[in-house]
Structures are given as structure tokens and as C-alpha cells.
């Protein structure tokens, strides 16, 4: 699960940075505010890569997904991009857990998947 979730978070890091560049064009937003919010979100996405397997890591990832969707109020494209990354986050968590379970089963079987004597 960690690899899939971290890959999604790294992608979000770049999307957040590009959204910050787009948000700078809004005359109603100060450059300092845009980069403070974008910077915090970018740092959070990187820190979450190492926190995925810890308690609350997945929930913090969901909070980031909600924040990305909410960013659509300032950069309308983020409604779409946030929804795409929320779907990717769901898939990363869902299928990552299935992969982890399959790896655990494989290890519990002694790492051998072929019939004995073959």
C-alpha cells in the first residue's frame, strides 16, 4: 500500500505546485498567502509518504484529498483534479491493502506457490 499511496502523493505534490502558479494570477490572492498554503500542502504531501503505514496516515491523506477538492474555490480546475486524485487515493489505499494481504498470505505459505515435488 505504501508504494501506491506514496506515488499518488508525489503526483499531488506537483499538482499543488502548479495550482499555486495558477492561483498567483488571481488578483484577489496575495502571493504570500498562495505560497504559504501551497507550500504547507506540498510539504504535507511529502511527509505523508512516510506516514502512510502509521496510525492516522491514511486519514490524513483523505484530509489532503478534501483540501485539494476545496482548492477548486480558488482554482476551478482543482475541483476536477482534486476529484481525480481522490479517486486515485481510494484506489491506492484499496488495492494497496489487497496487495499487502496477498504478500502476507504468500509469506505465510512459506514463499512457495508451486506444488511440492515440482
CSV table of C-alpha atoms in Angstrom, one decimal:
chain,number,residue,atom,x,y,z
A,1,UNK,CA,0.0,0.0,0.0
A,2,UNK,CA,2.8,2.3,0.8
A,3,UNK,CA,4.2,2.4,-2.7
A,4,UNK,CA,0.9,3.1,-4.4
A,5,UNK,CA,-0.1,5.8,-1.9
A,6,UNK,CA,3.3,7.5,-2.0
A,7,UNK,CA,3.1,7.6,-5.8
A,8,UNK,CA,-0.2,9.3,-5.6
A,9,UNK,CA,1.1,11.8,-3.0
A,10,UNK,CA,4.1,12.6,-5.2
A,11,UNK,CA,1.8,13.4,-8.1
A,12,UNK,CA,-0.2,15.6,-5.8
A,13,UNK,CA,2.9,17.5,-4.8
A,14,UNK,CA,3.4,18.6,-8.4
A,15,UNK,CA,-0.3,19.4,-9.0
A,16,UNK,CA,-0.4,21.5,-5.8
A,17,UNK,CA,2.7,23.4,-7.1
A,18,UNK,CA,1.1,24.0,-10.5
A,19,UNK,CA,-2.1,25.1,-8.8
A,20,UNK,CA,-0.2,27.6,-6.8
A,21,UNK,CA,1.2,29.1,-10.0
A,22,UNK,CA,-2.3,29.4,-11.5
A,23,UNK,CA,-3.6,30.9,-8.2
A,24,UNK,CA,-1.0,33.6,-8.4
A,25,UNK,CA,-2.8,35.1,-11.4
A,26,UNK,CA,-5.8,35.8,-9.2
A,27,UNK,CA,-5.6,39.5,-8.2
A,28,UNK,CA,-7.7,38.8,-5.1
A,29,UNK,CA,-5.0,36.5,-3.6
A,30,UNK,CA,-1.6,37.7,-2.3
A,31,UNK,CA,1.5,35.8,-3.4
A,32,UNK,CA,2.5,35.2,0.2
A,33,UNK,CA,-0.9,33.6,1.0
A,34,UNK,CA,-0.8,31.4,-2.1
A,35,UNK,CA,2.7,30.1,-1.5
A,36,UNK,CA,2.1,29.6,2.3
A,37,UNK,CA,-1.0,27.5,1.7
A,38,UNK,CA,0.6,25.7,-1.3
A,39,UNK,CA,3.8,25.2,0.5
A,40,UNK,CA,2.2,23.7,3.5
A,41,UNK,CA,0.1,21.3,1.3
A,42,UNK,CA,3.2,20.3,-0.7
A,43,UNK,CA,5.2,19.6,2.5
A,44,UNK,CA,2.3,17.6,3.9
A,45,UNK,CA,2.1,15.5,0.8
A,46,UNK,CA,5.8,14.6,1.1
A,47,UNK,CA,5.6,14.0,4.8
A,48,UNK,CA,2.6,11.7,4.3
A,49,UNK,CA,4.7,9.5,2.1
A,50,UNK,CA,6.5,8.3,5.2
A,51,UNK,CA,3.4,8.2,7.4
A,52,UNK,CA,1.1,6.0,5.3
A,53,UNK,CA,1.6,2.9,7.4
A,54,UNK,CA,1.4,4.7,10.7
A,55,UNK,CA,-1.9,5.2,12.6
A,56,UNK,CA,-3.9,8.1,11.1
A,57,UNK,CA,-1.7,8.3,7.9
A,58,UNK,CA,-4.5,7.2,5.6
A,59,UNK,CA,-7.0,9.6,7.3
A,60,UNK,CA,-4.5,12.5,6.9
A,61,UNK,CA,-4.3,11.5,3.2
A,62,UNK,CA,-8.1,11.8,3.0
A,63,UNK,CA,-7.9,15.2,4.6
A,64,UNK,CA,-5.5,16.3,1.9
A,65,UNK,CA,-7.8,15.0,-0.8
A,66,UNK,CA,-10.7,17.1,0.7
A,67,UNK,CA,-8.4,20.1,0.8
A,68,UNK,CA,-7.5,19.6,-2.9
A,69,UNK,CA,-11.1,19.5,-3.9
A,70,UNK,CA,-11.8,22.6,-1.8
A,71,UNK,CA,-9.0,24.4,-3.6
A,72,UNK,CA,-11.4,24.5,-6.5
A,73,UNK,CA,-13.0,27.5,-5.0
A,74,UNK,CA,-9.8,29.4,-5.8
A,75,UNK,CA,-8.6,27.5,-8.8
A,76,UNK,CA,-11.7,26.0,-10.5
A,77,UNK,CA,-9.7,23.3,-12.3
A,78,UNK,CA,-8.8,21.8,-8.8
A,79,UNK,CA,-12.4,20.6,-8.5
A,80,UNK,CA,-11.7,18.2,-11.3
A,81,UNK,CA,-8.0,17.5,-10.3
A,82,UNK,CA,-9.0,17.0,-6.7
A,83,UNK,CA,-11.7,14.5,-7.6
A,84,UNK,CA,-9.2,12.6,-9.9
A,85,UNK,CA,-6.6,12.4,-7.1
A,86,UNK,CA,-9.3,11.4,-4.5
A,87,UNK,CA,-10.2,8.5,-6.8
A,88,UNK,CA,-6.5,7.7,-7.2
A,89,UNK,CA,-6.1,7.9,-3.4
A,90,UNK,CA,-9.0,5.5,-2.9
A,91,UNK,CA,-7.6,3.1,-5.5
A,92,UNK,CA,-4.2,3.3,-3.9
A,93,UNK,CA,-5.5,2.5,-0.4
A,94,UNK,CA,-8.0,-0.2,-1.6
A,95,UNK,CA,-5.7,-2.1,-4.0
A,96,UNK,CA,-2.6,-1.4,-1.8
A,97,UNK,CA,-4.3,-3.2,1.1
A,98,UNK,CA,-5.2,-6.1,-1.2
A,99,UNK,CA,-1.6,-6.4,-2.4
A,100,UNK,CA,-0.4,-6.3,1.2
A,101,UNK,CA,-2.8,-9.1,2.2
A,102,UNK,CA,-1.6,-11.2,-0.8
A,103,UNK,CA,2.0,-10.7,0.2
A,104,UNK,CA,1.2,-11.7,3.8
A,105,UNK,CA,-0.5,-14.9,2.5
A,106,UNK,CA,2.4,-15.7,0.3
A,107,UNK,CA,4.9,-15.2,3.1
A,108,UNK,CA,2.7,-17.3,5.5
A,109,UNK,CA,2.7,-20.2,2.9
A,110,UNK,CA,6.5,-20.2,3.1
A,111,UNK,CA,7.0,-18.2,-0.1
A,112,UNK,CA,6.3,-21.1,-2.3
A,113,UNK,CA,3.4,-21.1,-4.7
A,114,UNK,CA,4.2,-24.2,-6.7
A,115,UNK,CA,3.1,-27.8,-5.8
A,116,UNK,CA,5.7,-29.8,-3.8
A,117,UNK,CA,7.9,-32.1,-5.7
A,118,UNK,CA,7.8,-29.8,-8.8
